[in-house]
């Protein structure tokens, strides 16, 4: 049976509040475990830190999404070595380059895909601002060049980056659907036309949450058709700290991001359950 694994971002566990207090890595992982998440998403470039996290997760049957930010083909090699040693559900590449032509991307993508063939876990390329994949149209051109390019979809960057008109028209829905048809994992953040992260617990943001739930529903159904009967889809609750989170005049977040993440988790579980009917 196909399965949904909802993970929590360790970056999103950073408080960044005026009191300056931060929890330890171990405490953050403990909170995530106690909340019943299926895993964590975090930077996987530090070997010792990655080993610590893997050791905390393993007794609970939890998994990890590793993240990395390569600028060259060779930059990926050390991360793949660490991931092979520690185990990963999948690796998320944020390509930390900003080419202006598809031709400049070709040797990088071909090199990363070639390296990905050497490991026994999936490697995906994330859609993200200030990266190779910053622009929706550029990503569509990449898909023309690499029709099987395995993506990890963080759609918040496309909505705010392109500032789609409200309501979103059929053409832009079709562009998003094309990205989702190449996506094998999802990052959960809700944006508006103007803000990359809005508070999902605020009633006036419900229309944006509903927009993303509809996109994720399409992405899940597309993934189900393309995936094996026992495949696992990961969804990361990634409600980032400031400056992603909007703060008030006192410097504090306007909402409880932990509570918002739990809302998002419940919503995506319901969407996944309905998609299998």
CSV table of C-alpha atoms in Angstrom, one decimal:
chain,number,residue,atom,x,y,z
A,1,UNK,CA,0.0,0.0,0.0
A,2,UNK,CA,1.3,3.5,-0.9
A,3,UNK,CA,2.2,5.5,2.2
A,4,UNK,CA,2.5,9.2,3.2
A,5,UNK,CA,5.3,10.1,5.5
A,6,UNK,CA,4.9,13.6,7.0
A,7,UNK,CA,8.2,15.0,8.3
A,8,UNK,CA,9.0,18.1,10.2
A,9,UNK,CA,11.8,20.5,9.2
A,10,UNK,CA,14.5,21.0,11.8
A,11,UNK,CA,15.2,24.5,10.4
A,12,UNK,CA,11.5,25.2,11.2
A,13,UNK,CA,12.1,24.3,14.8
A,14,UNK,CA,14.4,27.3,15.3
A,15,UNK,CA,12.7,29.8,17.5
A,16,UNK,CA,14.5,33.1,16.6
A,17,UNK,CA,12.5,35.0,19.1
A,18,UNK,CA,13.6,38.2,21.1
A,19,UNK,CA,14.5,36.2,24.2
A,20,UNK,CA,17.3,34.5,22.2
A,21,UNK,CA,16.5,31.1,23.6
A,22,UNK,CA,17.0,28.1,21.4
A,23,UNK,CA,16.5,24.4,22.1
A,24,UNK,CA,19.2,21.8,21.5
A,25,UNK,CA,19.2,19.6,18.5
A,26,UNK,CA,18.3,16.6,20.7
A,27,UNK,CA,15.3,18.5,22.3
A,28,UNK,CA,13.9,19.4,18.9
A,29,UNK,CA,14.2,15.9,17.6
A,30,UNK,CA,12.5,14.6,20.9
A,31,UNK,CA,9.6,17.0,20.4
A,32,UNK,CA,9.2,15.8,16.8
A,33,UNK,CA,9.2,12.2,17.9
A,34,UNK,CA,6.7,12.8,20.6
A,35,UNK,CA,4.4,14.6,18.1
A,36,UNK,CA,4.2,11.5,16.0
A,37,UNK,CA,5.9,12.7,12.8
A,38,UNK,CA,7.4,10.1,10.5
A,39,UNK,CA,10.8,11.8,10.1
A,40,UNK,CA,12.8,15.1,9.9
A,41,UNK,CA,14.2,17.2,7.1
A,42,UNK,CA,17.5,18.9,7.6
A,43,UNK,CA,20.9,19.8,6.2
A,44,UNK,CA,22.9,16.6,5.7
A,45,UNK,CA,26.3,18.0,4.9
A,46,UNK,CA,27.8,17.6,8.4
A,47,UNK,CA,28.8,14.0,9.0
A,48,UNK,CA,28.8,14.0,12.8
A,49,UNK,CA,25.5,15.9,13.1
A,50,UNK,CA,23.9,13.6,10.5
A,51,UNK,CA,25.0,10.6,12.5
A,52,UNK,CA,23.6,12.0,15.7
A,53,UNK,CA,20.2,12.6,14.0
A,54,UNK,CA,20.1,9.2,12.4
A,55,UNK,CA,20.9,7.5,15.7
A,56,UNK,CA,18.0,9.4,17.4
A,57,UNK,CA,15.5,8.5,14.6
A,58,UNK,CA,16.3,4.9,14.0
A,59,UNK,CA,14.9,3.4,17.3
A,60,UNK,CA,11.5,5.0,16.5
A,61,UNK,CA,11.4,3.8,12.9
A,62,UNK,CA,11.7,7.3,11.6
A,63,UNK,CA,13.5,8.5,8.5
A,64,UNK,CA,15.2,11.7,7.3
A,65,UNK,CA,15.2,13.9,4.2
A,66,UNK,CA,18.7,15.2,3.8
A,67,UNK,CA,19.3,18.6,2.2
A,68,UNK,CA,22.4,19.9,0.4
A,69,UNK,CA,23.4,22.9,-1.7
A,70,UNK,CA,25.9,21.9,-4.3
A,71,UNK,CA,27.5,24.4,-6.7
A,72,UNK,CA,29.5,21.9,-8.7
A,73,UNK,CA,29.1,18.2,-9.6
A,74,UNK,CA,31.8,17.2,-7.2
A,75,UNK,CA,30.1,19.0,-4.3
A,76,UNK,CA,27.5,16.3,-4.3
A,77,UNK,CA,30.0,13.5,-3.7
A,78,UNK,CA,30.7,14.0,0.0
A,79,UNK,CA,27.0,14.4,0.8
A,80,UNK,CA,26.2,11.1,-1.0
A,81,UNK,CA,28.9,9.4,1.1
A,82,UNK,CA,27.5,10.7,4.4
A,83,UNK,CA,24.0,9.7,3.3
A,84,UNK,CA,25.2,6.2,2.4
A,85,UNK,CA,26.8,5.8,5.8
A,86,UNK,CA,23.8,7.1,7.8
A,87,UNK,CA,20.9,6.1,5.6
A,88,UNK,CA,18.3,8.5,4.1
A,89,UNK,CA,14.8,8.4,2.8
A,90,UNK,CA,15.9,10.7,0.0
A,91,UNK,CA,18.3,13.5,-0.7
A,92,UNK,CA,17.1,17.0,-1.6
A,93,UNK,CA,19.4,19.1,-3.8
A,94,UNK,CA,19.0,22.9,-3.8
A,95,UNK,CA,21.3,23.8,-6.7
A,96,UNK,CA,23.2,26.8,-5.4
A,97,UNK,CA,23.9,28.2,-8.8
A,98,UNK,CA,22.1,30.8,-10.9
A,99,UNK,CA,22.7,30.1,-14.6
A,100,UNK,CA,20.9,32.2,-17.2
A,101,UNK,CA,20.7,29.6,-19.9
A,102,UNK,CA,19.6,26.0,-20.0
A,103,UNK,CA,22.9,25.1,-21.7
A,104,UNK,CA,24.8,26.1,-18.5
A,105,UNK,CA,22.6,23.7,-16.5
A,106,UNK,CA,23.2,20.6,-18.6
A,107,UNK,CA,26.6,19.5,-17.3
A,108,UNK,CA,25.6,20.1,-13.7
A,109,UNK,CA,22.3,18.2,-14.0
A,110,UNK,CA,23.9,15.4,-16.0
A,111,UNK,CA,26.6,15.1,-13.4
A,112,UNK,CA,24.3,15.0,-10.5
A,113,UNK,CA,22.0,12.5,-12.1
A,114,UNK,CA,25.0,10.3,-12.9
A,115,UNK,CA,26.1,10.3,-9.3
A,116,UNK,CA,22.5,9.7,-8.1
A,117,UNK,CA,22.6,6.4,-10.0
A,118,UNK,CA,25.3,5.1,-7.7
A,119,UNK,CA,23.3,5.3,-4.5
A,120,UNK,CA,20.3,3.3,-3.3
A,121,UNK,CA,18.1,6.2,-2.2
A,122,UNK,CA,16.4,8.8,-4.4
A,123,UNK,CA,17.9,12.2,-5.2
A,124,UNK,CA,15.6,15.0,-6.1
A,125,UNK,CA,16.1,18.6,-7.2
A,126,UNK,CA,14.1,21.2,-5.3
A,127,UNK,CA,12.2,24.1,-6.7
A,128,UNK,CA,13.4,27.1,-4.7
A,129,UNK,CA,14.1,30.8,-5.1
A,130,UNK,CA,17.7,32.0,-5.5
A,131,UNK,CA,18.7,28.6,-6.9
A,132,UNK,CA,18.9,27.1,-10.4
A,133,UNK,CA,15.2,26.5,-10.1
A,134,UNK,CA,14.2,30.0,-8.9
A,135,UNK,CA,11.9,30.8,-11.9
A,136,UNK,CA,8.9,28.7,-12.9
A,137,UNK,CA,9.4,29.3,-16.7
A,138,UNK,CA,13.1,28.3,-16.4
A,139,UNK,CA,12.1,25.1,-14.6
A,140,UNK,CA,9.6,24.4,-17.4
A,141,UNK,CA,12.4,24.8,-19.9
A,142,UNK,CA,14.5,22.4,-17.8
A,143,UNK,CA,11.8,19.9,-18.0
A,144,UNK,CA,11.7,20.3,-21.8
A,145,UNK,CA,15.5,19.4,-21.8
A,146,UNK,CA,15.2,16.7,-19.1
A,147,UNK,CA,11.7,15.2,-19.3
A,148,UNK,CA,12.4,12.8,-16.5
A,149,UNK,CA,14.1,15.3,-14.1
A,150,UNK,CA,13.1,14.2,-10.6
A,151,UNK,CA,11.8,17.2,-8.7
A,152,UNK,CA,10.9,18.0,-5.1
A,153,UNK,CA,8.1,20.6,-5.3
A,154,UNK,CA,8.1,23.6,-3.0
A,155,UNK,CA,5.4,25.5,-4.8
A,156,UNK,CA,5.4,28.5,-2.4
A,157,UNK,CA,8.4,30.0,-4.3
A,158,UNK,CA,6.6,29.9,-7.6
A,159,UNK,CA,3.4,31.6,-6.4
A,160,UNK,CA,5.2,34.5,-4.7
A,161,UNK,CA,7.9,34.6,-7.4
A,162,UNK,CA,5.5,34.9,-10.3
A,163,UNK,CA,2.8,36.7,-8.2
A,164,UNK,CA,0.0,34.9,-10.0
A,165,UNK,CA,-3.2,36.9,-10.3
A,166,UNK,CA,-5.9,35.9,-7.9
A,167,UNK,CA,-7.8,33.7,-8.7
A,168,UNK,CA,-5.1,31.6,-10.4
A,169,UNK,CA,-5.9,31.1,-14.1
A,170,UNK,CA,-6.0,27.8,-16.0
A,171,UNK,CA,-2.6,28.5,-17.7
A,172,UNK,CA,-0.8,28.9,-14.4
A,173,UNK,CA,-2.5,25.9,-12.9
A,174,UNK,CA,-1.3,23.9,-15.9
A,175,UNK,CA,2.3,25.1,-15.3
A,176,UNK,CA,2.1,24.1,-11.7
A,177,UNK,CA,0.6,20.7,-12.7
A,178,UNK,CA,3.5,20.1,-15.1
A,179,UNK,CA,6.0,20.6,-12.2
A,180,UNK,CA,4.0,18.3,-10.0
A,181,UNK,CA,4.0,15.6,-12.7
A,182,UNK,CA,7.8,15.5,-12.2
A,183,UNK,CA,7.7,15.7,-8.5
A,184,UNK,CA,8.4,12.8,-6.1
A,185,UNK,CA,8.3,14.7,-2.8
A,186,UNK,CA,6.6,17.8,-1.4
A,187,UNK,CA,7.6,20.7,0.9
A,188,UNK,CA,4.7,22.1,2.8
A,189,UNK,CA,4.5,25.9,3.0
A,190,UNK,CA,1.6,28.1,2.1
A,191,UNK,CA,2.3,31.3,0.3
A,192,UNK,CA,0.2,34.2,-1.0
A,193,UNK,CA,0.9,36.3,-4.1
A,194,UNK,CA,3.0,38.6,-2.0
A,195,UNK,CA,4.4,36.6,0.9
A,196,UNK,CA,6.3,33.3,0.8
A,197,UNK,CA,4.8,32.1,4.1
A,198,UNK,CA,1.4,32.9,5.5
A,199,UNK,CA,-0.1,31.7,8.8
A,200,UNK,CA,-2.4,28.8,8.0
A,201,UNK,CA,-4.2,29.2,11.3
A,202,UNK,CA,-5.5,32.7,10.3
A,203,UNK,CA,-9.0,32.5,8.8
A,204,UNK,CA,-8.4,35.1,6.1
A,205,UNK,CA,-5.5,32.9,4.8
A,206,UNK,CA,-7.8,30.0,4.2
A,207,UNK,CA,-8.1,30.6,0.5
A,208,UNK,CA,-4.4,30.3,0.1
A,209,UNK,CA,-4.3,27.1,2.1
A,210,UNK,CA,-7.1,25.7,-0.1
A,211,UNK,CA,-5.2,26.7,-3.2
A,212,UNK,CA,-2.1,24.7,-2.0
A,213,UNK,CA,-4.2,21.8,-0.9
A,214,UNK,CA,-5.7,21.5,-4.4
A,215,UNK,CA,-2.2,21.6,-5.9
A,216,UNK,CA,-0.9,19.0,-3.5
A,217,UNK,CA,-4.0,16.9,-4.2
A,218,UNK,CA,-3.1,17.0,-7.9
A,219,UNK,CA,0.5,16.2,-7.1
A,220,UNK,CA,-0.4,13.2,-4.9
A,221,UNK,CA,-2.7,11.7,-7.5
A,222,UNK,CA,-0.1,12.2,-10.1
A,223,UNK,CA,2.5,10.5,-7.8
A,224,UNK,CA,0.2,7.6,-7.1
A,225,UNK,CA,-0.1,6.9,-10.8
A,226,UNK,CA,3.6,6.9,-11.4
A,227,UNK,CA,4.7,5.1,-8.2
A,228,UNK,CA,5.0,1.5,-7.1
A,229,UNK,CA,2.2,-0.1,-5.0
A,230,UNK,CA,4.4,0.1,-1.9
A,231,UNK,CA,6.0,3.5,-2.5
A,232,UNK,CA,6.3,6.2,0.1
A,233,UNK,CA,5.6,9.9,-0.5
A,234,UNK,CA,7.2,12.4,1.8
A,235,UNK,CA,5.6,15.7,2.8
A,236,UNK,CA,7.7,18.1,4.9
A,237,UNK,CA,6.0,20.7,7.2
A,238,UNK,CA,8.5,23.5,6.5
A,239,UNK,CA,7.1,26.7,8.2
A,240,UNK,CA,10.4,28.6,8.6
A,241,UNK,CA,11.5,30.9,11.3
A,242,UNK,CA,11.9,34.7,10.8
A,243,UNK,CA,12.3,36.2,8.3
A,244,UNK,CA,10.1,33.6,6.6
A,245,UNK,CA,7.7,33.9,9.6
A,246,UNK,CA,6.2,37.4,9.8
A,247,UNK,CA,6.8,39.2,13.1
A,248,UNK,CA,4.9,41.8,15.0
A,249,UNK,CA,6.2,45.1,16.5
A,250,UNK,CA,7.5,43.1,19.5
A,251,UNK,CA,9.7,41.0,17.3
A,252,UNK,CA,7.7,37.8,17.9
A,253,UNK,CA,6.1,35.5,15.4
A,254,UNK,CA,2.5,36.4,14.6
A,255,UNK,CA,1.4,32.8,15.0
A,256,UNK,CA,2.4,29.6,16.6
A,257,UNK,CA,4.4,27.9,13.8
A,258,UNK,CA,4.4,24.6,15.6
A,259,UNK,CA,0.7,24.6,15.9
A,260,UNK,CA,0.4,25.7,12.3
A,261,UNK,CA,2.6,22.8,11.2
A,262,UNK,CA,0.3,20.4,13.0
A,263,UNK,CA,-2.7,21.9,11.1
A,264,UNK,CA,-0.8,21.4,7.9
A,265,UNK,CA,0.0,17.8,8.8
A,266,UNK,CA,-3.7,17.0,9.5
A,267,UNK,CA,-4.8,18.7,6.2
A,268,UNK,CA,-2.3,16.8,4.1
A,269,UNK,CA,-3.1,13.5,5.7
A,270,UNK,CA,-6.8,14.0,4.9
A,271,UNK,CA,-5.9,14.9,1.2
A,272,UNK,CA,-3.8,11.8,0.9
A,273,UNK,CA,-6.5,9.6,2.3
A,274,UNK,CA,-9.1,10.9,-0.1
A,275,UNK,CA,-6.7,10.5,-3.1
A,276,UNK,CA,-6.6,6.8,-2.6
A,277,UNK,CA,-10.4,6.3,-2.8
